[in-house]
């Protein structure tokens, strides 16, 4: 469980987050949704400690994130996997070396064990056989999947994904969603996903928070999305004229 | 006023950062591999330029000496002596490191700066890597080991250049050159050369890594950081050169 309490963030005079209180639950796929520029990436980076909030607290279980000792922090770090919005794959390493990097750094596994694990992770993201390629030699969607493979390689307890299926076709998108969802269930981890993909919201959104203009304007599960009266949620979900028509028809 | 504020801000930040760099490696093997890679890059990558520069500087020195000493009462064999000491004390360490600041330093700043901008550093931080240590320690160690070797080579090649420009060209006799090289030799000068080489190597590597590590913005800022790496390294190398000269010849 990760809890954020009163998270505020300002960049210069721009107030990006204006006090977010939310609890991301264990064993569930937690979604942060919102328009482009709403502050999702900033919130995610605050949660993992890459960006310091102007105000507020983060709790990992019963531990205050900002009061962790160095040792506790490095233990926690090893339990965190993250997929960046821009993938952040190391471009001078091959795909295999990229995925192996956390194992190289933090485990005493043999090369054979590591290679097996790499292959297993690649298989999970349906990307077998690209081991020796460089990130620049595979497509954007494939890079995304490699990013996920790298994030899950050490069996994280906390998985953060910034837009895991932007740039993917609907089918692969669903595969990725299912993958993340099943990793979450299998390992009972806390997964937090930034997305503005409506499919993901309706497929895997178990605990959703909607951020708009730096504020949390709605929270709930995918089942509650359809019945919610929230205007902001409505605006966000039914932004397309097509969906809007469907809603009107149902009425 | 603003300029000096900024100077002290960066000086402070740089000093505090020095402490973070020397954290214990998470994994010795990874650090070792990275150090070897850096040593290779710095060493093999710079041999030809160092060779070229030192051979010409040696040659020019002897030509100039011939020009200035012609018709004076200074004995001809001084050529070897002057060339040797000038090369060892000043030219080999200082010129080599000024050039390497341009080559190796700007490269380090651009490489680390690029990793910062492409979120590679963030990605490593999330994994739990102490990026200040992992990205900087191997580069510092590699520089401090390899650059003195390059400086040694520069000294030898410099003297060789002076020989080639003077003896076969008929400016001085081989015997004179030879005698000068052996005369008045002070081992302390060689110590001074290595002190300089190590200090300069440390300066150029740490300043350049610092510039890259804290880069913000985009490609323009990356270019600026790379330029700053060279300019600040050069200035600090010259200041350090003077301080070492005063301290070690007093
Ligand atoms: N380092 C920064 N410095 C200044 N402003 C920033 C910085 N990072 C983000 N912002 C601002 O914060 C706001 C939120 O950005 P953020 O990247 O969190 O959006 P997002 O919700 O992730 O959008 P998207 O869906 O397009 O990824 C933006 O207006 C952006 O300009
Ligand atoms: Mg974003």
Short mmCIF file of C-alpha atoms and ligand atoms in Angstrom, two decimals:
data_model
loop_
_atom_site.label_atom_id
_atom_site.label_comp_id
_atom_site.label_asym_id
_atom_site.label_seq_id
_atom_site.Cartn_x
_atom_site.Cartn_y
_atom_site.Cartn_z
CA UNK A 1 0.00 0.00 0.00
CA UNK A 2 1.22 3.45 -0.87
CA UNK A 3 -0.50 6.46 0.56
CA UNK A 4 0.01 10.06 -0.37
CA UNK A 5 -1.10 12.78 1.97
CA UNK A 6 -1.56 16.39 0.92
CA UNK A 7 0.91 16.25 -1.96
CA UNK A 8 1.53 19.66 -3.44
CA UNK A 9 4.01 20.60 -6.11
CA UNK A 10 4.80 23.93 -7.65
CA UNK A 11 7.27 24.65 -10.44
CA UNK A 12 8.15 28.31 -10.16
CA UNK A 13 4.75 29.99 -10.11
CA UNK A 14 2.90 27.06 -11.68
CA UNK A 15 0.92 24.99 -9.21
CA UNK A 16 0.95 21.52 -10.77
CA UNK A 17 -0.43 19.51 -7.85
CA UNK A 18 -2.68 21.20 -5.33
CA UNK A 19 -2.94 18.71 -2.51
CA UNK A 20 -3.51 15.08 -3.47
CA UNK A 21 -4.69 12.54 -0.89
CA UNK A 22 -5.01 9.01 -2.16
CA UNK A 23 -4.29 5.43 -1.18
CA UNK A 24 -2.90 3.00 -3.75
CA UNK A 25 -3.86 -0.50 -2.69
CA UNK A 26 -1.97 -3.77 -2.55
CA UNK A 27 -2.69 -6.47 -5.12
CA UNK A 28 -4.70 -4.06 -7.21
CA UNK A 29 -4.06 -2.16 -10.38
CA UNK A 30 -4.25 1.46 -9.30
CA UNK A 31 -4.79 3.95 -12.07
CA UNK A 32 -3.99 7.62 -12.20
CA UNK A 33 -5.96 9.12 -15.02
CA UNK A 34 -6.28 12.62 -16.33
CA UNK A 35 -5.79 14.85 -19.31
CA UNK A 36 -2.39 15.50 -20.81
CA UNK A 37 -0.58 17.96 -18.59
CA UNK A 38 -2.77 17.20 -15.58
CA UNK A 39 0.25 16.27 -13.48
CA UNK A 40 0.20 12.46 -13.65
CA UNK A 41 3.88 12.04 -14.44
CA UNK A 42 4.83 14.55 -11.78
CA UNK A 43 2.74 12.67 -9.21
CA UNK A 44 4.30 9.36 -10.21
CA UNK A 45 7.79 10.80 -9.93
CA UNK A 46 6.97 12.20 -6.52
CA UNK A 47 5.73 8.77 -5.43
CA UNK A 48 9.02 7.12 -6.37
CA UNK A 49 11.12 9.95 -4.99
CA UNK A 50 12.53 11.34 -8.22
CA UNK A 51 10.86 14.68 -7.64
CA UNK A 52 10.54 16.25 -4.22
CA UNK A 53 7.04 17.52 -3.42
CA UNK A 54 6.66 21.08 -2.20
CA UNK A 55 4.47 19.75 0.58
CA UNK A 56 2.97 16.47 1.74
CA UNK A 57 3.88 12.95 2.78
CA UNK A 58 4.28 9.58 1.09
CA UNK A 59 3.77 6.37 3.04
CA UNK A 60 4.98 2.98 1.85
CA UNK A 61 3.02 0.66 4.12
CA UNK A 62 3.67 2.05 7.58
CA UNK A 63 6.92 3.75 6.62
CA UNK A 64 7.17 7.44 5.92
CA UNK A 65 9.10 7.64 2.66
CA UNK A 66 10.85 10.88 3.50
CA UNK A 67 11.97 9.58 6.89
CA UNK A 68 13.58 6.39 5.59
CA UNK A 69 17.19 5.75 6.50
CA UNK A 70 19.63 5.32 3.63
CA UNK A 71 19.62 1.59 4.16
CA UNK A 72 15.83 1.31 4.20
CA UNK A 73 15.68 3.45 1.10
CA UNK A 74 18.06 1.24 -0.85
CA UNK A 75 16.14 -1.86 0.25
CA UNK A 76 12.94 -0.22 -0.92
CA UNK A 77 14.51 0.81 -4.20
CA UNK A 78 15.20 -2.80 -5.02
CA UNK A 79 11.50 -3.54 -4.63
CA UNK A 80 10.49 -0.84 -7.07
CA UNK A 81 10.18 -1.27 -10.82
CA UNK A 82 9.34 1.60 -13.05
CA UNK A 83 8.44 2.08 -16.68
CA UNK A 84 9.15 5.63 -17.81
CA UNK A 85 6.95 7.54 -20.20
CA UNK A 86 9.97 7.82 -22.51
CA UNK A 87 11.12 4.25 -21.73
CA UNK A 88 14.59 5.36 -20.55
CA UNK A 89 16.26 2.30 -22.03
CA UNK A 90 20.06 2.52 -22.01
CA UNK A 91 20.72 3.11 -25.68
CA UNK A 92 24.27 1.85 -25.81
CA UNK A 93 23.31 -1.50 -24.30
CA UNK A 94 21.48 -4.31 -26.08
CA UNK A 95 17.96 -5.30 -25.06
CA UNK A 96 19.35 -8.23 -23.14
CA UNK A 97 21.91 -6.10 -21.34
CA UNK A 98 19.21 -3.57 -20.53
CA UNK A 99 16.99 -6.13 -18.87
CA UNK A 100 19.96 -7.77 -17.19
CA UNK A 101 21.28 -4.50 -15.77
CA UNK A 102 19.39 -4.61 -12.45
CA UNK A 103 20.42 -8.25 -11.98
CA UNK A 104 24.03 -7.47 -12.84
CA UNK A 105 24.04 -4.69 -10.32
CA UNK A 106 22.19 -6.22 -7.42
CA UNK A 107 22.24 -10.00 -7.61
CA UNK A 108 24.85 -12.72 -7.52
CA UNK A 109 23.05 -14.81 -10.13
CA UNK A 110 25.13 -16.62 -12.72
CA UNK A 111 25.07 -15.51 -16.32
CA UNK A 112 22.98 -18.54 -17.22
CA UNK A 113 20.37 -17.78 -14.58
CA UNK A 114 20.28 -14.17 -15.66
CA UNK A 115 19.87 -15.06 -19.32
CA UNK A 116 17.03 -17.42 -18.45
CA UNK A 117 15.33 -14.70 -16.47
CA UNK A 118 15.81 -12.22 -19.33
CA UNK A 119 14.22 -14.67 -21.74
CA UNK A 120 11.36 -15.32 -19.35
CA UNK A 121 10.67 -11.59 -18.99
CA UNK A 122 10.87 -11.05 -22.73
CA UNK A 123 8.46 -13.91 -23.23
CA UNK A 124 6.01 -12.35 -20.80
CA UNK A 125 5.92 -9.21 -22.91
CA UNK A 126 5.73 -11.36 -26.09
CA UNK A 127 9.07 -10.20 -27.39
CA UNK A 128 11.24 -13.29 -27.65
CA UNK A 129 14.29 -13.14 -29.89
CA UNK A 130 15.25 -9.49 -29.77
CA UNK A 131 17.96 -10.07 -27.16
CA UNK A 132 20.87 -8.85 -29.25
CA UNK A 133 19.21 -5.80 -30.76
CA UNK A 134 19.74 -2.22 -29.59
CA UNK A 135 16.83 -0.05 -28.45
CA UNK A 136 17.16 2.11 -31.54
CA UNK A 137 16.64 -0.96 -33.70
CA UNK A 138 13.18 -1.87 -32.41
CA UNK A 139 9.87 -0.05 -32.68
CA UNK A 140 8.50 2.34 -30.08
CA UNK A 141 5.94 -0.17 -28.85
CA UNK A 142 8.59 -2.83 -28.55
CA UNK A 143 10.75 -0.44 -26.55
CA UNK A 144 7.83 0.07 -24.22
CA UNK A 145 7.55 -3.67 -23.69
CA UNK A 146 11.27 -3.96 -23.07
CA UNK A 147 10.83 -1.21 -20.49
CA UNK A 148 8.19 -3.32 -18.77
CA UNK A 149 10.39 -6.40 -18.94
CA UNK A 150 13.19 -4.46 -17.27
CA UNK A 151 10.83 -3.11 -14.62
CA UNK A 152 9.64 -6.56 -13.59
CA UNK A 153 12.93 -8.40 -13.82
CA UNK A 154 13.66 -8.28 -10.09
CA UNK A 155 10.09 -9.18 -9.06
CA UNK A 156 9.23 -5.77 -7.66
CA UNK A 157 6.76 -5.24 -4.85
CA UNK A 158 5.83 -1.88 -6.29
CA UNK A 159 5.39 -1.40 -10.01
CA UNK A 160 5.03 2.03 -11.55
CA UNK A 161 4.07 2.42 -15.18
CA UNK A 162 3.89 5.77 -16.89
CA UNK A 163 1.61 5.31 -19.89
CA UNK A 164 2.42 1.65 -20.56
CA UNK A 165 0.30 1.48 -23.67
CA UNK A 166 0.71 4.80 -25.37
CA UNK A 167 1.96 4.14 -28.86
CA UNK A 168 0.72 0.56 -28.93
CA UNK A 169 -1.97 -0.89 -31.16
CA UNK A 170 -5.23 -1.82 -29.41
CA UNK A 171 -4.40 -5.52 -29.38
CA UNK A 172 -0.92 -5.20 -27.92
CA UNK A 173 -2.32 -2.61 -25.59
CA UNK A 174 -4.74 -5.14 -24.17
CA UNK A 175 -1.98 -7.73 -23.89
CA UNK A 176 0.12 -5.28 -21.91
CA UNK A 177 -2.79 -4.38 -19.67
CA UNK A 178 -3.49 -8.04 -19.01
CA UNK A 179 0.17 -8.67 -18.39
CA UNK A 180 0.46 -5.90 -15.83
CA UNK A 181 -2.78 -6.97 -14.25
CA UNK A 182 -1.70 -10.60 -13.97
CA UNK A 183 1.72 -9.68 -12.58
CA UNK A 184 -0.10 -7.62 -10.01
CA UNK A 185 -2.40 -10.46 -9.04
CA UNK A 186 0.22 -13.22 -9.16
CA UNK A 187 2.72 -11.42 -7.01
CA UNK A 188 0.24 -9.41 -4.93
CA UNK A 189 2.13 -6.24 -5.66
CA UNK A 190 1.09 -2.62 -5.65
CA UNK A 191 0.84 -1.38 -9.20
CA UNK A 192 0.31 2.21 -10.15
CA UNK A 193 -0.39 3.08 -13.75
CA UNK A 194 -0.63 6.46 -15.41
CA UNK A 195 -2.89 6.35 -18.37
CA UNK A 196 -5.35 8.18 -20.51
CA UNK A 197 -6.33 5.08 -22.38
CA UNK A 198 -10.03 4.45 -21.86
CA UNK A 199 -9.72 0.77 -22.66
CA UNK A 200 -7.27 0.28 -19.82
CA UNK A 201 -9.51 2.17 -17.47
CA UNK A 202 -12.46 -0.08 -18.26
CA UNK A 203 -10.41 -3.28 -18.38
CA UNK A 204 -8.10 -3.12 -15.40
CA UNK A 205 -9.08 -0.06 -13.39
CA UNK A 206 -9.66 -1.41 -9.91
CA UNK A 207 -8.77 1.69 -8.00
CA UNK A 208 -8.81 4.83 -10.06
CA UNK A 209 -8.06 8.42 -9.25
CA UNK A 210 -8.82 11.17 -11.71
CA UNK A 211 -6.62 14.21 -11.58
CA UNK A 212 -7.74 17.42 -13.15
CA UNK A 213 -5.92 20.74 -12.92
CA UNK A 214 -3.78 19.42 -10.10
CA UNK A 215 -6.64 18.20 -7.97
CA UNK A 216 -8.11 14.82 -7.27
CA UNK A 217 -11.62 15.15 -8.63
CA UNK A 218 -12.87 11.59 -8.59
CA UNK A 219 -11.96 8.18 -7.21
CA UNK A 220 -13.49 4.76 -7.62
CA UNK A 221 -13.35 1.53 -9.59
CA UNK A 222 -14.13 0.75 -13.21
CA UNK A 223 -17.61 -0.39 -12.24
CA UNK A 224 -18.30 2.93 -10.62
CA UNK A 225 -17.10 4.83 -13.68
CA UNK A 226 -20.28 4.14 -15.64
CA UNK A 227 -22.64 5.05 -12.87
CA UNK A 228 -20.77 8.05 -11.58
CA UNK A 229 -22.40 11.45 -11.76
CA UNK A 230 -19.10 13.28 -11.58
CA UNK A 231 -18.95 15.91 -14.26
CA UNK A 232 -15.16 15.90 -14.54
CA UNK A 233 -15.12 12.13 -14.94
CA UNK A 234 -17.85 12.35 -17.51
CA UNK A 235 -15.94 14.99 -19.47
CA UNK A 236 -12.80 12.90 -19.37
CA UNK A 237 -14.30 9.53 -20.26
CA UNK A 238 -16.81 10.56 -22.85
CA UNK A 239 -14.63 13.09 -24.57
CA UNK A 240 -15.11 11.52 -27.99
CA UNK A 241 -18.28 12.39 -29.89
CA UNK A 242 -18.75 8.72 -30.64
CA UNK A 243 -18.92 7.70 -27.01
CA UNK A 244 -21.04 10.70 -26.26
CA UNK A 245 -23.53 9.49 -28.85
CA UNK A 246 -23.59 6.06 -27.28
CA UNK A 247 -24.36 7.57 -23.92
CA UNK A 248 -27.15 9.64 -25.40
CA UNK A 249 -28.54 6.59 -27.13
CA UNK A 250 -28.60 4.63 -23.88
CA UNK A 251 -30.53 7.40 -22.25
CA UNK B 1 27.72 39.94 -7.40
CA UNK B 2 25.39 37.45 -9.01
CA UNK B 3 28.33 35.78 -10.72
CA UNK B 4 30.21 35.22 -7.48
CA UNK B 5 27.06 33.89 -5.79
CA UNK B 6 26.75 31.34 -8.53
CA UNK B 7 30.42 30.48 -8.31
CA UNK B 8 30.15 29.75 -4.59
CA UNK B 9 26.90 27.86 -5.10
CA UNK B 10 28.54 25.51 -7.59
CA UNK B 11 31.71 25.25 -5.55
CA UNK B 12 29.65 24.18 -2.53
CA UNK B 13 27.55 21.77 -4.52
CA UNK B 14 30.68 20.32 -6.11
CA UNK B 15 32.28 19.79 -2.70
CA UNK B 16 29.21 18.11 -1.21
CA UNK B 17 28.97 15.95 -4.32
CA UNK B 18 32.54 14.73 -3.78
CA UNK B 19 31.32 12.93 -0.68
CA UNK B 20 28.54 11.16 -2.56
CA UNK B 21 30.88 9.96 -5.29
CA UNK B 22 32.91 7.87 -2.90
CA UNK B 23 30.12 5.65 -1.62
CA UNK B 24 30.84 1.97 -1.61
CA UNK B 25 30.09 0.33 -4.98
CA UNK B 26 26.89 -1.73 -5.09
CA UNK B 27 28.66 -4.29 -7.21
CA UNK B 28 32.43 -4.30 -7.60
CA UNK B 29 32.36 -6.22 -10.84
CA UNK B 30 30.12 -3.66 -12.59
CA UNK B 31 32.32 -0.80 -11.40
CA UNK B 32 35.42 -2.68 -12.46
CA UNK B 33 34.06 -3.35 -15.96
CA UNK B 34 33.05 0.26 -16.34
CA UNK B 35 36.50 1.42 -15.18
CA UNK B 36 38.21 -0.80 -17.73
CA UNK B 37 35.94 0.51 -20.47
CA UNK B 38 36.73 4.08 -19.48
CA UNK B 39 40.46 3.39 -19.31
CA UNK B 40 40.31 2.00 -22.80
CA UNK B 41 38.31 4.97 -24.08
CA UNK B 42 40.57 7.57 -22.50
CA UNK B 43 43.82 5.79 -23.26
CA UNK B 44 43.45 4.31 -26.72
CA UNK B 45 41.21 7.15 -27.77
CA UNK B 46 43.80 9.80 -26.95
CA UNK B 47 47.15 8.22 -27.84
CA UNK B 48 47.32 9.62 -31.35
CA UNK B 49 46.43 13.19 -30.46
CA UNK B 50 48.83 13.22 -27.50
CA UNK B 51 51.56 11.76 -29.70
CA UNK B 52 51.02 14.33 -32.41
CA UNK B 53 50.94 17.30 -30.09
CA UNK B 54 53.99 16.34 -28.08
CA UNK B 55 56.17 15.52 -31.05
CA UNK B 56 55.51 18.94 -32.55
CA UNK B 57 55.91 20.80 -29.29
CA UNK B 58 59.27 19.11 -28.79
CA UNK B 59 60.29 20.00 -32.31
CA UNK B 60 59.24 23.63 -31.97
CA UNK B 61 61.04 23.95 -28.64
CA UNK B 62 64.36 22.88 -30.10
CA UNK B 63 63.92 25.08 -33.15
CA UNK B 64 63.14 28.07 -30.94
CA UNK B 65 66.05 27.32 -28.67
CA UNK B 66 68.38 27.21 -31.61
CA UNK B 67 67.04 30.53 -32.84
CA UNK B 68 67.40 32.27 -29.49
CA UNK B 69 70.77 30.84 -28.51
CA UNK B 70 72.51 31.34 -31.79
CA UNK B 71 75.44 33.70 -31.34
CA UNK B 72 75.30 33.66 -27.54
CA UNK B 73 77.83 32.07 -25.23
CA UNK B 74 75.40 29.47 -23.92
CA UNK B 75 76.88 26.04 -24.63
CA UNK B 76 75.12 24.09 -27.36
CA UNK B 77 74.61 21.04 -25.19
CA UNK B 78 72.09 23.01 -23.13
CA UNK B 79 69.57 22.11 -25.80
CA UNK B 80 69.05 18.65 -24.36
CA UNK B 81 68.88 19.94 -20.81
CA UNK B 82 66.37 22.69 -21.58
CA UNK B 83 64.16 20.48 -23.69
CA UNK B 84 64.15 17.71 -21.11
CA UNK B 85 63.24 19.85 -18.13
CA UNK B 86 60.75 22.00 -19.94
CA UNK B 87 58.99 18.94 -21.26
CA UNK B 88 58.95 17.07 -17.99
CA UNK B 89 58.04 19.96 -15.72
CA UNK B 90 55.57 21.85 -17.81
CA UNK B 91 54.81 20.84 -21.36
CA UNK B 92 54.01 17.17 -20.97
CA UNK B 93 51.64 17.37 -18.00
CA UNK B 94 50.04 20.75 -18.64
CA UNK B 95 49.62 20.80 -22.40
CA UNK B 96 48.54 17.16 -22.47
CA UNK B 97 45.91 17.73 -19.81
CA UNK B 98 44.65 20.94 -21.40
CA UNK B 99 44.17 19.00 -24.62
CA UNK B 100 42.60 16.05 -22.83
CA UNK B 101 40.17 18.40 -21.08
CA UNK B 102 38.96 19.26 -24.55
CA UNK B 103 38.81 15.69 -25.72
CA UNK B 104 38.06 13.49 -22.72
CA UNK B 105 36.37 16.13 -20.54
CA UNK B 106 33.85 17.30 -23.10
CA UNK B 107 33.11 13.67 -23.95
CA UNK B 108 32.41 12.79 -20.31
CA UNK B 109 30.16 15.81 -19.84
CA UNK B 110 28.20 15.04 -23.01
CA UNK B 111 27.85 11.35 -22.21
CA UNK B 112 26.64 11.80 -18.64
CA UNK B 113 24.57 14.84 -19.60
CA UNK B 114 22.86 12.82 -22.32
CA UNK B 115 22.03 10.12 -19.81
CA UNK B 116 20.54 12.74 -17.51
CA UNK B 117 18.37 14.17 -20.26
CA UNK B 118 17.18 10.81 -21.53
CA UNK B 119 16.17 9.84 -17.97
CA UNK B 120 18.76 7.06 -17.85
CA UNK B 121 20.04 8.43 -14.58
CA UNK B 122 16.51 8.52 -13.14
CA UNK B 123 15.96 4.95 -14.26
CA UNK B 124 19.13 3.84 -12.49
CA UNK B 125 18.21 5.78 -9.36
CA UNK B 126 14.87 3.97 -9.25
CA UNK B 127 16.67 0.65 -9.45
CA UNK B 128 18.66 1.73 -6.41
CA UNK B 129 21.93 2.53 -8.12
CA UNK B 130 23.95 5.33 -6.56
CA UNK B 131 24.37 7.09 -9.88
CA UNK B 132 26.85 9.67 -8.63
CA UNK B 133 29.14 6.83 -7.66
CA UNK B 134 28.48 4.50 -10.57
CA UNK B 135 28.86 7.10 -13.29
CA UNK B 136 31.70 9.09 -11.78
CA UNK B 137 33.92 6.75 -9.77
CA UNK B 138 35.01 4.61 -12.75
CA UNK B 139 35.73 7.71 -14.82
CA UNK B 140 37.78 9.32 -12.08
CA UNK B 141 39.79 6.20 -11.41
CA UNK B 142 40.35 5.58 -15.10
CA UNK B 143 41.48 9.18 -15.67
CA UNK B 144 43.82 9.19 -12.70
CA UNK B 145 45.46 5.96 -13.87
CA UNK B 146 45.56 6.48 -17.62
CA UNK B 147 46.33 10.18 -17.94
CA UNK B 148 49.69 9.95 -16.09
CA UNK B 149 50.60 7.19 -18.52
CA UNK B 150 49.72 9.45 -21.43
CA UNK B 151 51.74 12.24 -19.84
CA UNK B 152 54.74 9.92 -19.54
CA UNK B 153 54.38 9.12 -23.20
CA UNK B 154 54.06 12.82 -24.01
CA UNK B 155 57.32 13.55 -22.20
CA UNK B 156 59.22 10.85 -24.04
CA UNK B 157 57.74 11.72 -27.40
CA UNK B 158 58.36 15.43 -26.78
CA UNK B 159 62.05 14.85 -26.20
CA UNK B 160 62.11 12.61 -29.25
CA UNK B 161 60.50 15.36 -31.30
CA UNK B 162 63.12 17.83 -30.13
CA UNK B 163 65.85 15.36 -31.10
CA UNK B 164 64.38 14.75 -34.53
CA UNK B 165 64.04 18.46 -35.22
CA UNK B 166 67.56 19.31 -34.11
CA UNK B 167 70.03 16.49 -34.78
CA UNK B 168 69.05 15.17 -38.23
CA UNK B 169 68.29 18.75 -39.30
CA UNK B 170 71.81 19.79 -38.35
CA UNK B 171 70.93 22.37 -35.68
CA UNK B 172 72.86 20.55 -32.98
CA UNK B 173 75.14 17.55 -32.89
CA UNK B 174 73.94 14.25 -31.49
CA UNK B 175 76.66 14.35 -28.90
CA UNK B 176 75.57 17.77 -27.61
CA UNK B 177 71.95 16.71 -27.40
CA UNK B 178 72.90 13.52 -25.64
CA UNK B 179 75.08 15.25 -23.11
CA UNK B 180 72.40 17.83 -22.33
CA UNK B 181 69.80 15.17 -21.75
CA UNK B 182 72.04 13.53 -19.12
CA UNK B 183 73.29 16.69 -17.45
CA UNK B 184 71.80 18.26 -14.27
CA UNK B 185 69.08 15.67 -13.92
CA UNK B 186 66.86 16.20 -10.88
CA UNK B 187 64.53 13.26 -10.12
CA UNK B 188 62.28 15.61 -8.16
CA UNK B 189 61.15 17.09 -11.48
CA UNK B 190 59.73 13.74 -12.51
CA UNK B 191 57.85 13.56 -9.23
CA UNK B 192 56.49 17.00 -10.00
CA UNK B 193 55.35 15.80 -13.41
CA UNK B 194 53.37 12.94 -11.89
CA UNK B 195 51.88 15.12 -9.16
CA UNK B 196 50.67 17.46 -11.86
CA UNK B 197 49.39 14.66 -14.07
CA UNK B 198 47.33 13.11 -11.26
CA UNK B 199 45.95 16.42 -10.02
CA UNK B 200 45.07 17.62 -13.52
CA UNK B 201 43.47 14.29 -14.40
CA UNK B 202 41.33 14.48 -11.28
CA UNK B 203 40.34 18.05 -12.04
CA UNK B 204 39.31 17.42 -15.63
CA UNK B 205 37.38 14.24 -14.88
CA UNK B 206 35.52 15.50 -11.83
CA UNK B 207 34.68 18.92 -13.27
CA UNK B 208 33.45 17.38 -16.51
CA UNK B 209 31.35 14.72 -14.78
CA UNK B 210 29.85 17.39 -12.54
CA UNK B 211 28.88 19.50 -15.54
CA UNK B 212 27.25 16.52 -17.21
CA UNK B 213 25.55 15.12 -14.13
CA UNK B 214 23.66 18.30 -13.26
CA UNK B 215 22.73 19.32 -16.79
CA UNK B 216 19.17 20.50 -17.33
CA UNK B 217 17.14 21.36 -20.38
CA UNK B 218 17.88 20.18 -23.90
CA UNK B 219 20.55 19.95 -26.53
CA UNK B 220 21.62 23.59 -26.27
CA UNK B 221 22.21 23.20 -22.54
CA UNK B 222 24.06 19.95 -23.17
CA UNK B 223 26.38 21.75 -25.57
CA UNK B 224 26.90 24.51 -23.05
CA UNK B 225 27.66 22.02 -20.29
CA UNK B 226 30.21 20.33 -22.50
CA UNK B 227 31.87 23.66 -23.26
CA UNK B 228 31.84 24.63 -19.58
CA UNK B 229 33.47 21.31 -18.74
CA UNK B 230 36.42 22.22 -20.97
CA UNK B 231 36.70 25.88 -19.99
CA UNK B 232 36.45 25.31 -16.23
CA UNK B 233 38.80 22.32 -16.37
CA UNK B 234 41.34 24.38 -18.29
CA UNK B 235 41.16 27.30 -15.90
CA UNK B 236 41.42 25.08 -12.84
CA UNK B 237 44.29 23.11 -14.37
CA UNK B 238 46.26 26.32 -14.94
CA UNK B 239 45.55 27.56 -11.42
CA UNK B 240 46.57 24.20 -9.99
CA UNK B 241 49.67 24.25 -12.19
CA UNK B 242 50.78 27.49 -10.58
CA UNK B 243 49.99 26.31 -7.05
CA UNK B 244 51.91 23.06 -7.55
CA UNK B 245 54.82 24.95 -9.09
CA UNK B 246 54.99 27.26 -6.07
CA UNK B 247 54.53 24.46 -3.57
CA UNK B 248 56.97 21.97 -5.06
CA UNK B 249 59.77 24.33 -6.02
CA UNK B 250 59.77 26.39 -2.84
N1 LIG C 1 10.50 19.73 -14.41
C1 LIG C 1 9.46 20.54 -14.63
N2 LIG C 1 9.62 21.88 -14.55
C2 LIG C 1 8.58 22.70 -14.75
N3 LIG C 1 7.32 22.30 -15.01
C3 LIG C 1 7.09 20.98 -15.11
C4 LIG C 1 8.15 20.03 -14.92
N4 LIG C 1 7.63 18.79 -15.05
C5 LIG C 1 6.33 18.97 -15.34
N5 LIG C 1 5.99 20.27 -15.37
C6 LIG C 1 4.64 20.81 -15.62
O1 LIG C 1 3.73 20.08 -14.86
C7 LIG C 1 2.52 19.88 -15.57
C8 LIG C 1 2.16 18.42 -15.50
O2 LIG C 1 3.09 17.66 -16.26
P1 LIG C 1 3.03 16.08 -16.33
O3 LIG C 1 4.20 15.64 -17.10
O4 LIG C 1 2.85 15.53 -14.97
O5 LIG C 1 1.72 15.85 -17.18
P2 LIG C 1 1.02 14.44 -17.48
O6 LIG C 1 -0.25 14.44 -16.73
O7 LIG C 1 1.95 13.34 -17.25
O8 LIG C 1 0.73 14.62 -19.03
P3 LIG C 1 0.86 13.53 -20.20
O9 LIG C 1 -0.38 12.72 -20.16
O10 LIG C 1 0.92 14.37 -21.43
O11 LIG C 1 2.09 12.75 -19.97
C9 LIG C 1 2.77 20.39 -16.98
O12 LIG C 1 2.07 21.61 -17.13
C10 LIG C 1 4.23 20.63 -17.06
O13 LIG C 1 4.47 21.79 -17.79
MG1 LIG C 2 3.00 12.04 -18.39
#
